[in-house]
Every structure is written in structure tokens, then in C-alpha cells.
PDB file of C-alpha atoms and ligand atoms in Angstrom:
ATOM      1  CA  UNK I 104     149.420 -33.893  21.400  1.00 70.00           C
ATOM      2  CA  UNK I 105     152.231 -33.938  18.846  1.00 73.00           C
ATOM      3  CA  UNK I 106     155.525 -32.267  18.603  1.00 77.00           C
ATOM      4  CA  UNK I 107     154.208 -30.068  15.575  1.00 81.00           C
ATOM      5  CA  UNK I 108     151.164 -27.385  16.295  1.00 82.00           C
ATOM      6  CA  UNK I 109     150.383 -28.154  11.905  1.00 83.00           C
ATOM      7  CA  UNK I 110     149.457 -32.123  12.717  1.00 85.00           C
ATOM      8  CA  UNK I 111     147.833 -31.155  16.411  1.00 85.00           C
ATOM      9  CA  UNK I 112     145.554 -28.977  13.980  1.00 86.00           C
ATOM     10  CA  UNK I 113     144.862 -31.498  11.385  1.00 86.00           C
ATOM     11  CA  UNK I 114     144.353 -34.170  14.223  1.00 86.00           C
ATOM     12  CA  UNK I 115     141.594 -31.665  15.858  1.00 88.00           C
ATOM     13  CA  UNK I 116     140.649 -30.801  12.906  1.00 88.00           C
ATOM     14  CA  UNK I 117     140.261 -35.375  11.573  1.00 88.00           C
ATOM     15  CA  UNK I 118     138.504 -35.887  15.387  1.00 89.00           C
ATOM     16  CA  UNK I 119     135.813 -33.131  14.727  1.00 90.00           C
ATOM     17  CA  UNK I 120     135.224 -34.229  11.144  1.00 87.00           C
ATOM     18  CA  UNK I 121     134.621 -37.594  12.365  1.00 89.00           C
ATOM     19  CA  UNK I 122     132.405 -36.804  14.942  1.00 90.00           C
ATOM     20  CA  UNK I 123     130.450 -34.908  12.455  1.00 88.00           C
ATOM     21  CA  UNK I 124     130.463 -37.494  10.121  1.00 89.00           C
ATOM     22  CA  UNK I 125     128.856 -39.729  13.000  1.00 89.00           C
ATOM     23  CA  UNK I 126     126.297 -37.836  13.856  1.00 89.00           C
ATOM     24  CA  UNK I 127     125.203 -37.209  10.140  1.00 87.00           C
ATOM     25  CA  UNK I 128     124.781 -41.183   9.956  1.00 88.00           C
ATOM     26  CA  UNK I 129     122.884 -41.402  13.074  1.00 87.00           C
ATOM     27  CA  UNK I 130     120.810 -39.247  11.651  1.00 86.00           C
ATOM     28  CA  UNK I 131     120.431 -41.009   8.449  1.00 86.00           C
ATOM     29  CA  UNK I 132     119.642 -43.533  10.351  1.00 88.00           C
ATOM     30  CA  UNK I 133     117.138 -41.878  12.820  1.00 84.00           C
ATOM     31  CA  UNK I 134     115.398 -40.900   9.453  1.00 85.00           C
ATOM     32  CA  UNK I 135     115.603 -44.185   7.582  1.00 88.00           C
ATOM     33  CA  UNK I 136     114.189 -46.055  10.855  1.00 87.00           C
ATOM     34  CA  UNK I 137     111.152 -43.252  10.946  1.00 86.00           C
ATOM     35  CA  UNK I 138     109.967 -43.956   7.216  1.00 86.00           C
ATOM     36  CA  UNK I 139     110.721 -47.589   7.722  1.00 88.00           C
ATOM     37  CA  UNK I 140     107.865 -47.308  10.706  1.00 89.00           C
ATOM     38  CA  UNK I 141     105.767 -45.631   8.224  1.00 89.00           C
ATOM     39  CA  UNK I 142     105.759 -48.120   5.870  1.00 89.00           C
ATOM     40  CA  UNK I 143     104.657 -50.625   8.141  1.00 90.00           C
ATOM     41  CA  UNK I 144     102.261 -48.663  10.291  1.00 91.00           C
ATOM     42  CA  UNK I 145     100.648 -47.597   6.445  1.00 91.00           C
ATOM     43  CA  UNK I 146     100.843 -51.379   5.442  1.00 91.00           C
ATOM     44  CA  UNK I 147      99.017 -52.163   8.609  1.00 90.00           C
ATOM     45  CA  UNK I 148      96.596 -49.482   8.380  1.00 90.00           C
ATOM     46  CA  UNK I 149      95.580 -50.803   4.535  1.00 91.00           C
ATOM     47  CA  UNK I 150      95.511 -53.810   5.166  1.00 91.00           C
ATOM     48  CA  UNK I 151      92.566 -54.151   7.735  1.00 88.00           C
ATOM     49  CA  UNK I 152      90.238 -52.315   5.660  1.00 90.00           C
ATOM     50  CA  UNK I 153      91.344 -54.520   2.726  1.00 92.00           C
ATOM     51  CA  UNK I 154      90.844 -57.939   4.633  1.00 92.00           C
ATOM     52  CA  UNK I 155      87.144 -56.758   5.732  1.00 91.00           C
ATOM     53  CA  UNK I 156      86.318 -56.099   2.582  1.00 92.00           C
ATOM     54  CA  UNK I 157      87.160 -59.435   1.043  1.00 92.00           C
ATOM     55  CA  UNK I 158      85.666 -60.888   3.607  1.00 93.00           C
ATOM     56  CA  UNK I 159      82.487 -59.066   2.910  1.00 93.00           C
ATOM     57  CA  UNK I 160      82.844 -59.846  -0.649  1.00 92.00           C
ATOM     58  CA  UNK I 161      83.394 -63.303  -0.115  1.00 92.00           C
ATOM     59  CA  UNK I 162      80.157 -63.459   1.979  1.00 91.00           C
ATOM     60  CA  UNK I 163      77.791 -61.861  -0.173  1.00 91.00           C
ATOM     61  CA  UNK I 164      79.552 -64.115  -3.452  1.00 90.00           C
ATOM     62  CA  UNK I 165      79.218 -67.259  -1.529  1.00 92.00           C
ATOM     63  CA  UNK I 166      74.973 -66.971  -1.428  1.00 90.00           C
ATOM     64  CA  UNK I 167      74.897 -67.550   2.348  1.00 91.00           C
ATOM     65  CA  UNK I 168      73.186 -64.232   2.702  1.00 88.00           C
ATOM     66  CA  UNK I 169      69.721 -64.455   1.463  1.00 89.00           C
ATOM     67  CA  UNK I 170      68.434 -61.439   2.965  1.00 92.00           C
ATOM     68  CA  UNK I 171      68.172 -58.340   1.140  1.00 93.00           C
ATOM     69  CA  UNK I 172      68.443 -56.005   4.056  1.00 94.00           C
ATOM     70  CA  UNK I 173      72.154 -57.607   5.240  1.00 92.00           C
ATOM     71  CA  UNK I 174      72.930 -57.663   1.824  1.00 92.00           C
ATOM     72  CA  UNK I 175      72.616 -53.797   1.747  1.00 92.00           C
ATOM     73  CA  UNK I 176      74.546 -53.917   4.849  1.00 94.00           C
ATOM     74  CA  UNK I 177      77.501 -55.310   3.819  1.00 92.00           C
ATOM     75  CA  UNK I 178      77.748 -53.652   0.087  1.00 93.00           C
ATOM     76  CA  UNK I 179      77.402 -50.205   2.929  1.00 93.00           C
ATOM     77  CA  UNK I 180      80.677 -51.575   4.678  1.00 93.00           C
ATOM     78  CA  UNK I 181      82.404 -52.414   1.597  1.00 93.00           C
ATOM     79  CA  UNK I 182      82.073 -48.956   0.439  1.00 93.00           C
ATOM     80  CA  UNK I 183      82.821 -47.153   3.915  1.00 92.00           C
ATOM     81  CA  UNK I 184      86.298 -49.574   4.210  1.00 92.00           C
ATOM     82  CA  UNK I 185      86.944 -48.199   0.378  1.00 92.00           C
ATOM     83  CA  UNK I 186      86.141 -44.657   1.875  1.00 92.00           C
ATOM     84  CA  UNK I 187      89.092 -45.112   4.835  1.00 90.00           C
ATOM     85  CA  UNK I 188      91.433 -46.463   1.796  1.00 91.00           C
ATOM     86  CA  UNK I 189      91.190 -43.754   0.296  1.00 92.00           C
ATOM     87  CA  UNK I 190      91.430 -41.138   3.054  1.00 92.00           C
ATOM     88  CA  UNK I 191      94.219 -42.897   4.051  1.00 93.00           C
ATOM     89  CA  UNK I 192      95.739 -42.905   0.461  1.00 92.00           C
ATOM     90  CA  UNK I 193      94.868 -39.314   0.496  1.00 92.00           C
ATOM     91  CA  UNK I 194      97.101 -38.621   4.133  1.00 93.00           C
ATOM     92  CA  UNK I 195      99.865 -40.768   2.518  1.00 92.00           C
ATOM     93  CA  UNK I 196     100.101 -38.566  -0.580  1.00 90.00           C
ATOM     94  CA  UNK I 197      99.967 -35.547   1.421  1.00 89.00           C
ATOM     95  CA  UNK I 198     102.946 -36.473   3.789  1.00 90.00           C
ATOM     96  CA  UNK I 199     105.056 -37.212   1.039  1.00 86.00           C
ATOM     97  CA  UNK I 200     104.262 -34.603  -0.846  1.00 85.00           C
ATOM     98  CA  UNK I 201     105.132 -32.065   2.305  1.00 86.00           C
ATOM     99  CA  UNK I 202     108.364 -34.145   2.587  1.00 82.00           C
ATOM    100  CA  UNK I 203     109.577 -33.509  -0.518  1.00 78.00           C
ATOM    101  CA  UNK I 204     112.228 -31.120   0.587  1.00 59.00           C
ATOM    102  CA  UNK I 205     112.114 -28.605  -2.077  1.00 55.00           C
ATOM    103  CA  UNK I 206     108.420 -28.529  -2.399  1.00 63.00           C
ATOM    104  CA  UNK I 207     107.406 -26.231  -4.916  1.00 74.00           C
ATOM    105  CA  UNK I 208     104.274 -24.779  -3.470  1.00 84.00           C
ATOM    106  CA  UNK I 209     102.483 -21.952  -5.199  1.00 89.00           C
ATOM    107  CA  UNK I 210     101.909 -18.934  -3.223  1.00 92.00           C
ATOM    108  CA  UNK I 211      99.445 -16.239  -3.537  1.00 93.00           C
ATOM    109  CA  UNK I 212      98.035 -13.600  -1.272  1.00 94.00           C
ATOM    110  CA  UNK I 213      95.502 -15.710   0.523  1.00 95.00           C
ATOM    111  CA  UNK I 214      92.476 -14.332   2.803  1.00 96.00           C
ATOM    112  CA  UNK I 215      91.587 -15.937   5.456  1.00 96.00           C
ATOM    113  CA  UNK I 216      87.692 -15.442   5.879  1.00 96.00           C
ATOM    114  CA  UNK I 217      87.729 -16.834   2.658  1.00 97.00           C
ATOM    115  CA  UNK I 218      89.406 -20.025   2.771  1.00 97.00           C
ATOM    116  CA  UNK I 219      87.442 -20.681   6.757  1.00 97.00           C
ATOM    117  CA  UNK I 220      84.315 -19.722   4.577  1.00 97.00           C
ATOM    118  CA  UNK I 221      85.089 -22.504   2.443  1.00 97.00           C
ATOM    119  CA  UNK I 222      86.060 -25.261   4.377  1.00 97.00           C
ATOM    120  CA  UNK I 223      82.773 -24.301   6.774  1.00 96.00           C
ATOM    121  CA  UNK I 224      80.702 -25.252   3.873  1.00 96.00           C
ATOM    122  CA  UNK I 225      82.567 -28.281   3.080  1.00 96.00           C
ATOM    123  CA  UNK I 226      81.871 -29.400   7.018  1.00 96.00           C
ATOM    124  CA  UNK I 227      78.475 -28.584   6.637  1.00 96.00           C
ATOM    125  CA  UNK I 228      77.078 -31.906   6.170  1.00 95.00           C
ATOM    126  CA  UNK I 229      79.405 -33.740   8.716  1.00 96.00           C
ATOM    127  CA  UNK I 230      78.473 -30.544  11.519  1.00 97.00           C
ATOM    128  CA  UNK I 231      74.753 -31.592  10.612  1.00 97.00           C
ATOM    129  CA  UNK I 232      75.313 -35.258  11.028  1.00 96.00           C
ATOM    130  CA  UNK I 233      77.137 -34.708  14.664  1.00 96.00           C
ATOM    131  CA  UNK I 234      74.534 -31.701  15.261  1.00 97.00           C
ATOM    132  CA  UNK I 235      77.378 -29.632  15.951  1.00 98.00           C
ATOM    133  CA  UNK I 236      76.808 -25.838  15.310  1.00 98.00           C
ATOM    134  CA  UNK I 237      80.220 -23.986  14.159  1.00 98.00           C
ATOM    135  CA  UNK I 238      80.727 -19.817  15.188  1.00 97.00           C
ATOM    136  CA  UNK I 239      83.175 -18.035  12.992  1.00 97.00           C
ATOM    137  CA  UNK I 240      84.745 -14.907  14.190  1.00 97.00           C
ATOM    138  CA  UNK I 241      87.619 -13.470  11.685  1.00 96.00           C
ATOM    139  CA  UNK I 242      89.215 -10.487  11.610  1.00 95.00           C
ATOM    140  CA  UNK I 243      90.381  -9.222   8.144  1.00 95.00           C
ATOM    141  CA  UNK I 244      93.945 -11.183   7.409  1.00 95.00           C
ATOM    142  CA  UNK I 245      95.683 -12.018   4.493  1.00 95.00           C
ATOM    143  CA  UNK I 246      98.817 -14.324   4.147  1.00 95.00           C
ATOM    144  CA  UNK I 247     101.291 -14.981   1.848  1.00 94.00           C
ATOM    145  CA  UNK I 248     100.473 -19.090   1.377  1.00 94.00           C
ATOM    146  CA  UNK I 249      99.221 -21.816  -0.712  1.00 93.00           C
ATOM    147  CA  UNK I 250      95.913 -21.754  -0.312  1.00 95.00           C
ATOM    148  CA  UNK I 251      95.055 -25.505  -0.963  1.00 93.00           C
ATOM    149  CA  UNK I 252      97.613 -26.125   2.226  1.00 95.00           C
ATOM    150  CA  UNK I 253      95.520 -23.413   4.538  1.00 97.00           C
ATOM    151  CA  UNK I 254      92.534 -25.585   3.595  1.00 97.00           C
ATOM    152  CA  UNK I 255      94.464 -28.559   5.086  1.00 96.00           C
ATOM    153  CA  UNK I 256      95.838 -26.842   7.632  1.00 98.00           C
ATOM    154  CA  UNK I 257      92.276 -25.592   9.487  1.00 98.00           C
ATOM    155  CA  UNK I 258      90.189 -27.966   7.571  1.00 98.00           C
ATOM    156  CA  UNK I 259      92.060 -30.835   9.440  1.00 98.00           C
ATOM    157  CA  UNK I 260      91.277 -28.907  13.068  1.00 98.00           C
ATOM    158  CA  UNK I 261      87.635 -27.183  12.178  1.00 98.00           C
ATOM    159  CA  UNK I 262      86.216 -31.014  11.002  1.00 97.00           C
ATOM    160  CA  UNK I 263      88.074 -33.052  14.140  1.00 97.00           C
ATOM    161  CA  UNK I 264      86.567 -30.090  16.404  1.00 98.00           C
ATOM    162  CA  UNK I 265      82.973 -31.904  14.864  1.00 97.00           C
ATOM    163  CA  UNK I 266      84.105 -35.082  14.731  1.00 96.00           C
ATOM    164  CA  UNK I 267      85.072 -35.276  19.033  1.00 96.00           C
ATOM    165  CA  UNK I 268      81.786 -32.931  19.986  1.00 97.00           C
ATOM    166  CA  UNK I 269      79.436 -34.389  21.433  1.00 96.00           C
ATOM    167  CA  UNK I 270      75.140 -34.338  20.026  1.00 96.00           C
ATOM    168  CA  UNK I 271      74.119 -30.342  20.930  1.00 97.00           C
ATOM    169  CA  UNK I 272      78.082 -29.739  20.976  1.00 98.00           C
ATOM    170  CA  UNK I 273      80.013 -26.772  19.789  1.00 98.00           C
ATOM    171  CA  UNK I 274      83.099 -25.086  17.791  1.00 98.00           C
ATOM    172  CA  UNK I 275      84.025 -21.055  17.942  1.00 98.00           C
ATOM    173  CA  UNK I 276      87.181 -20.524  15.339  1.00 98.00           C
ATOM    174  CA  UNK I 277      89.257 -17.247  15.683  1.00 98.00           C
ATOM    175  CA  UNK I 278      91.275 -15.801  13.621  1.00 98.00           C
ATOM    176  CA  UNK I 279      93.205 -12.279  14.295  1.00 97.00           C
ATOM    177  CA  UNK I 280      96.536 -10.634  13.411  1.00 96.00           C
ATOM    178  CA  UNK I 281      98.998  -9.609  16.425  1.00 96.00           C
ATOM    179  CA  UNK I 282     102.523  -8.233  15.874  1.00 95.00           C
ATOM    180  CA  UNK I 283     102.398  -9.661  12.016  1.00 94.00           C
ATOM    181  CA  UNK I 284     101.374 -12.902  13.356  1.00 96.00           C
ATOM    182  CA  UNK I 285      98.735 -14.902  11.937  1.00 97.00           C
ATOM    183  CA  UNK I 286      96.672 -16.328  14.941  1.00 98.00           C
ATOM    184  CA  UNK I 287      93.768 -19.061  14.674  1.00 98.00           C
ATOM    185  CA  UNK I 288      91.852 -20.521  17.459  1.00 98.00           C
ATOM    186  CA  UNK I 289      89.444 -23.741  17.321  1.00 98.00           C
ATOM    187  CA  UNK I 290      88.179 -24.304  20.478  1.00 98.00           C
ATOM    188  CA  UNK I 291      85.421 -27.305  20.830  1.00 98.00           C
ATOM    189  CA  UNK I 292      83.385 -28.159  23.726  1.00 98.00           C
ATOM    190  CA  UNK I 293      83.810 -31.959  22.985  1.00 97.00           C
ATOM    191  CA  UNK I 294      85.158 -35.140  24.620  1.00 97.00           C
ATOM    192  CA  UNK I 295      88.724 -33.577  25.014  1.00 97.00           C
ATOM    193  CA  UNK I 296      91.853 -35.377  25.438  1.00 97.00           C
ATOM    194  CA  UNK I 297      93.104 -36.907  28.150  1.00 97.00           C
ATOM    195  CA  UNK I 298      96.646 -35.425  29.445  1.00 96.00           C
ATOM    196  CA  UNK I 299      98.493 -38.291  28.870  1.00 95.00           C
ATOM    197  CA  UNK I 300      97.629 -38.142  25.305  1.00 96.00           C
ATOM    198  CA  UNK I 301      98.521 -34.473  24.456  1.00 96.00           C
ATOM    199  CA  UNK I 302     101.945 -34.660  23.657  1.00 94.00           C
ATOM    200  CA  UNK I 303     100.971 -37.527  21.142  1.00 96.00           C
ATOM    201  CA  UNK I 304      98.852 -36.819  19.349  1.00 97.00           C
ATOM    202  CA  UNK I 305     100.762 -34.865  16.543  1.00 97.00           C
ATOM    203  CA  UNK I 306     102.485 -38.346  15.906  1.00 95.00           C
ATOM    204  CA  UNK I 307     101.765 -40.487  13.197  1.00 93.00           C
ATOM    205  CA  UNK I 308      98.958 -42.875  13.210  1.00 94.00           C
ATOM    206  CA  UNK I 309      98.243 -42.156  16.696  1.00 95.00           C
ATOM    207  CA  UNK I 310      94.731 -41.567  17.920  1.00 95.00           C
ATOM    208  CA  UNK I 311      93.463 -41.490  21.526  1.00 95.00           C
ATOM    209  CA  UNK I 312      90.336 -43.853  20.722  1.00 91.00           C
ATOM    210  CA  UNK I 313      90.677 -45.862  17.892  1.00 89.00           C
ATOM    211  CA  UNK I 314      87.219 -47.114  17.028  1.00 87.00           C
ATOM    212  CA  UNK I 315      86.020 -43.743  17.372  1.00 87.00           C
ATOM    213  CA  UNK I 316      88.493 -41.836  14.575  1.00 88.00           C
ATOM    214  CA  UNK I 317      87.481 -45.206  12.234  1.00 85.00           C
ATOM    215  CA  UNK I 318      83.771 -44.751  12.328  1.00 86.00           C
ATOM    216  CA  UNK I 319      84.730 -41.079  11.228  1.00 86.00           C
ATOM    217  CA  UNK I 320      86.908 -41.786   8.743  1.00 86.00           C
ATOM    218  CA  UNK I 321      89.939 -41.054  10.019  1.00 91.00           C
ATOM    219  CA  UNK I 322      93.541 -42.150   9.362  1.00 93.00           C
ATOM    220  CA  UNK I 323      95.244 -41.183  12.101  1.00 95.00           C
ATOM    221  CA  UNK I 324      97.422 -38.964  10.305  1.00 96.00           C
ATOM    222  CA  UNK I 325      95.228 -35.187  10.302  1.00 97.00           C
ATOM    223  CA  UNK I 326      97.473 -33.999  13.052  1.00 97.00           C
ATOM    224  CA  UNK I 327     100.816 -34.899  11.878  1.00 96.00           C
ATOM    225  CA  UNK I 328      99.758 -33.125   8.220  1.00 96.00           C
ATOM    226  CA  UNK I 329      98.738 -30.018  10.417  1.00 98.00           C
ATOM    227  CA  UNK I 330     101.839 -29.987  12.367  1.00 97.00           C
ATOM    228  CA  UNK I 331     104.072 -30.426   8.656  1.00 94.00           C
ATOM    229  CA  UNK I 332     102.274 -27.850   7.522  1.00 95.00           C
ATOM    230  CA  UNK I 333     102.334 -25.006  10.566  1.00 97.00           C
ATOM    231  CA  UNK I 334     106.557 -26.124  10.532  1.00 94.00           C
ATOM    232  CA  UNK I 335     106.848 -25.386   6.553  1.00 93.00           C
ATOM    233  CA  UNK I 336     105.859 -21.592   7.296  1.00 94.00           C
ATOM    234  CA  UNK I 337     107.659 -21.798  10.645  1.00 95.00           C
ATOM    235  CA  UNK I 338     104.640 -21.345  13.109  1.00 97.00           C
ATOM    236  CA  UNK I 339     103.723 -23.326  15.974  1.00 98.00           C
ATOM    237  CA  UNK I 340     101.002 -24.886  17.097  1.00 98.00           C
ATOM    238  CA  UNK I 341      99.705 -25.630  20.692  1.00 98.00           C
ATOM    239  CA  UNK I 342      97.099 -27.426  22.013  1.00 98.00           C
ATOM    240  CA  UNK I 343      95.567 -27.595  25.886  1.00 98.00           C
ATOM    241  CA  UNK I 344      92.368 -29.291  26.721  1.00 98.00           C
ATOM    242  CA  UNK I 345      90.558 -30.864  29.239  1.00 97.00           C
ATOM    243  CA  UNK I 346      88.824 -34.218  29.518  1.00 97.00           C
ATOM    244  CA  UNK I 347      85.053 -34.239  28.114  1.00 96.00           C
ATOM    245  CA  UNK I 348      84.985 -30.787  28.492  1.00 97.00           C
ATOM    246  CA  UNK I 349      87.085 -28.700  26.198  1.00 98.00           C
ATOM    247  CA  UNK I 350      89.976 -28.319  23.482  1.00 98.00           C
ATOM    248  CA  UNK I 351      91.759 -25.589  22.071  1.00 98.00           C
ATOM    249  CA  UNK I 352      93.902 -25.481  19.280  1.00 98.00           C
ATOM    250  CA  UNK I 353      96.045 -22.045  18.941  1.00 98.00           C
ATOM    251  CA  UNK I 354      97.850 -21.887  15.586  1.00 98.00           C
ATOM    252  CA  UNK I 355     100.307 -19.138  15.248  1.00 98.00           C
ATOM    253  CA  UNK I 356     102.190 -18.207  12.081  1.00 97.00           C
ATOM    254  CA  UNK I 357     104.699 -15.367  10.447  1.00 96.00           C
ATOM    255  CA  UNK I 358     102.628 -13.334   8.050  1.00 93.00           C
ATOM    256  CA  UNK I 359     105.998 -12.894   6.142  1.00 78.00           C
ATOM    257  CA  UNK I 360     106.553 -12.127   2.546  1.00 61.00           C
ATOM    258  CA  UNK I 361     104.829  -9.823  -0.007  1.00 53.00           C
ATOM    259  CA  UNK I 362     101.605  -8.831   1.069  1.00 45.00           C
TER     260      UNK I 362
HETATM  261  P1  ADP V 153      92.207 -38.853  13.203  1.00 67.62           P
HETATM  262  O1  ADP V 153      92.205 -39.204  11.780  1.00 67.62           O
HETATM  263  O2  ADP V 153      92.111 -40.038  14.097  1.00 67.62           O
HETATM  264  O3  ADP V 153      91.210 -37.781  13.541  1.00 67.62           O
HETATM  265  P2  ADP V 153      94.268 -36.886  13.876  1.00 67.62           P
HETATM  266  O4  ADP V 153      95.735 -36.968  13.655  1.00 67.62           O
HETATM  267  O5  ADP V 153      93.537 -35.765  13.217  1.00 67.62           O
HETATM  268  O6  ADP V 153      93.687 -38.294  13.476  1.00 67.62           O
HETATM  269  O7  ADP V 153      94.029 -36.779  15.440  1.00 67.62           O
HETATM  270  C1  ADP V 153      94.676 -37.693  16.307  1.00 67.62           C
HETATM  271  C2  ADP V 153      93.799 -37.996  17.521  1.00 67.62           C
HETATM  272  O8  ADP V 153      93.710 -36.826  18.360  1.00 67.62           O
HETATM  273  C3  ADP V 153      92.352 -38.336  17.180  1.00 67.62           C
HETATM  274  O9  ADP V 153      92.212 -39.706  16.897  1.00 67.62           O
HETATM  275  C4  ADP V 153      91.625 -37.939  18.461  1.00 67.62           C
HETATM  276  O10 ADP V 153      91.706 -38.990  19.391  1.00 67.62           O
HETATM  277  C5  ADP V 153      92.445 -36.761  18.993  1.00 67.62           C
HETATM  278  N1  ADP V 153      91.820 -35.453  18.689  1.00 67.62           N
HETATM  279  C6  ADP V 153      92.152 -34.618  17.667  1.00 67.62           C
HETATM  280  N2  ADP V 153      91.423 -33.486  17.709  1.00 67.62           N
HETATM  281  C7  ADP V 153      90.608 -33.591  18.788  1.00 67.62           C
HETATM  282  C8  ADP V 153      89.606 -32.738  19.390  1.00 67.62           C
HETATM  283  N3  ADP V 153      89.299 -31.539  18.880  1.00 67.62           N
HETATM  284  N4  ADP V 153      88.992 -33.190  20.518  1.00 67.62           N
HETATM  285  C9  ADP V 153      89.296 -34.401  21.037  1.00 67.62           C
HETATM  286  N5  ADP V 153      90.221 -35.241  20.516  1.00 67.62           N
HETATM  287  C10 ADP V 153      90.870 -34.844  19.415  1.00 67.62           C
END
């Protein structure tokens, strides 16, 4: 301490402001190491798909395959690899668009049964393909959102509800108002997820069985879009489930604004 209470102030007052200072550039820091993974993770993730596909190319160019029916088969894998590039473009473009800090998002009074209604049809052909039968059960709600976000939202959890089910399997979604709350269930009776996996699976890129979320399609990134999305209209989301038996996702959000 000093001899005059003005410079102990300014001293306190230097230490804090440093200390604040510090932490701001950690954070920085924190952030810039984050996107830096996601750069490399997304470079990763193109780049297989890109390498099979030359190499595909470069087969079928090359005149070693004479028969027709391999022929077929590899133009078929060349075209599903394209399909992951561009879901994966697609998940890219979405992240950075919810990033954006001050995204300007266009929000309208948006009812429920009729985005679900919409996004079931969409997942019709994918539900027939994994013989998966969907239930619907939703109660009258409206919400102050964007709609093409709510698509993403419970699209992303109605079509990986099909995609982990099992032949025969099913999916009930729910979808109620409590205390100005919007609350959605989708509850599958699938392959689950194993514990260890649960808190993960939110995070980028991460998927519990890899080859499995590949042949579907998927990037790896559905969850983390959902989770961006229930944080921008300050909900939560949980999840609890149990190994090749059941999953529940419970999606809870504010019903704020004009309605
Ligand atoms: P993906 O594109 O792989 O589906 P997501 O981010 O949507 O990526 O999901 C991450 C992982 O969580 C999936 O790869 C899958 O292993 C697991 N998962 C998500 N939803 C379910 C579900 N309903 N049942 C079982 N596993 C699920």
C-alpha cells in the first residue's frame, strides 16, 4: 500500500484492469483455438470424401473396369461422397451463419403443428427406407421464431430419431406449452447412446459410431446446430437415453415476445 489512499485506488483500480484485460485474451484465445479446430476437423472431414471420389474417378477413367454393373457402382459412390460434401457444406454454412453475432433472423409468429407437419413429410422417404413409423402428438403452440431455424432445430432430432431406430423401430414427438414454455419431446426406441457418450455428443464433429452417421449422410455437426440454435432463444436442451433401447430428447424454450 502507498502513503496516499488516491494512488492505492488507481493501483487497485491498474491490478483489476489488468486482470480483466487477461482474461479477455484468454478468451480470445480460447475462441481463436476453437475455430482453428474447426477448420481442420472441416478440412479433414472434406477431404476424405474428396480423395474417394478421385479415386473412383480415376478407376472408372483408367478402363480397368469393364463391367457395367461396378461401373454403376462406383458412378453410385461418387454421387453419395458429393451428397456428404454437400451436407457437410450445408452444416458449415449453418454454423457460421448462427455465429454471426448479430444475426439478423426474421421472426414471425410460427405454429408449431405446422412446421412438425412439414418436416414429417420431408422424413417421409428416409422413415420408409429405415421402416420407422413416426407418432405426432401437438398441442396448439405458437412461437415467436424464424421458422426456417424451427425446421432445423426438430428436423435435426425427428430425422436422427430415424436414422438410430432400428427395422420395425419407432419415434413419438411431443410438443406442449407449460408456464409459457415451449416444450418438445422426441423420444426413439433405437440403438441409444451409450453413457459415456452423452455429454458429447452436442460437440462438433463428434458421433458415437462413425461408419454408421456416414452411410446416413451425416456430418457430425446436427447436434451442435441444434444446441446453437435452442441457446439463440435461450432454451435448453437435455437428453437421457439408454443403450439399444431408448432416447429422449426434451427441448425447452421461452415463448417470449409478441404473440
Ligand atoms: P450426425 O450427423 O452424425 O447424425 P449429430 O450431431 O446429429 O451428427 O449427432 C451426433 C451423434 O449422436 C450421432 O453420430 C449419433 O451417434 C448420436 N445420436 C444422435 N441422435 C441419436 C439418437 N436419437 N439415437 C442414438 N444416437 C444418436
Amino acid at each position: 500500500t502507498y502513503q496516499y489512499p488516491e494512488i492505492n485506488i488507481i493501483a487497485e483500480t491498474t491490478t483489476k484492469m489488468s486482470k480483466n484485460v487477461k482474461e479477455y485474451l484468454n478468451q480470445i484465445d480460447m475462441e481463436k483455438q476453437i475455430r482453428q479446430e474447426f477448420f481442420s476437423n472441416a478440412s479433414h472431414e472434406l477431404k476424405t470424401p474428396i480423395t474417394s471420389v478421385q479415386g473412383y474417378a480415376e478407376l472408372l477413367e483408367s478402363g480397368i473396369i469393364q463391367e457395367e454393373g461396378q461401373k454403376r457402382d462406383f458412378l453410385n459412390r461418387i454421387k453419395k461422397e458429393a451428397a456428404n460434401m454437400n451436407n457437410l457444406i450445408n452444416d458449415i454454412l449453418m454454423i457460421s451463419r448462427l455465429e454471426t453475432k448479430d444475426a439478423e433472423v426474421l421472426k414471425t409468429n410460427v405454429r408449431l403443428s405446422i412446421v412438425l407437419d412439414d418436416i414429417i413429410e420431408s422424413i417421409k422417404p428416409l422413415a420408409a427406407s429405415h421402416e420407422v413409423l413416426i407418432h405426432m402428438d401437438c398441442k396448439p403452440v405458437c412461437i415467436y421464431a424464424n421458422t426456417q431455424q424451427m425446421k432445423e432445430l426438430f428436423g435435426n432430432l425427428i430425422s436422427n430419431a430415424v436414422k438410430y431406430n432400428k427395422p420395425g423401430g419407432e419415434v413419438w414427438v411431443k410438443v406442449r406449452e407449460e408456464d409459457r414454455n415451449l416444450i418438445v419431446q422426441v423420444k426413439d426406441n433405437g440403438v441409444g447412446i451409450p453413457k459415456e457418450s452423452l455429454s458429447r455428443i452436442f460437440e462438433r464433429f463428434y458421433r458415437v459410431d462413425k461408419g454408421r452417421s456416414k452411410k446416413q449422410g451425416g456430418t457430425g455437426l446436427g447436434l451442435s446446430i441444434v444446441k446453437h440454435i435452442v441457446n439463440f432463444y435461450h432454451g435448453t436442451i437435455s437428453v437421457r437415453s439408454e443403450l439399444d433401447k431408448e432416447t429422449e430428447f426434451t427441448v425447452n424454450i421461452p415463448i417470449k415476445g409478441k404473440v
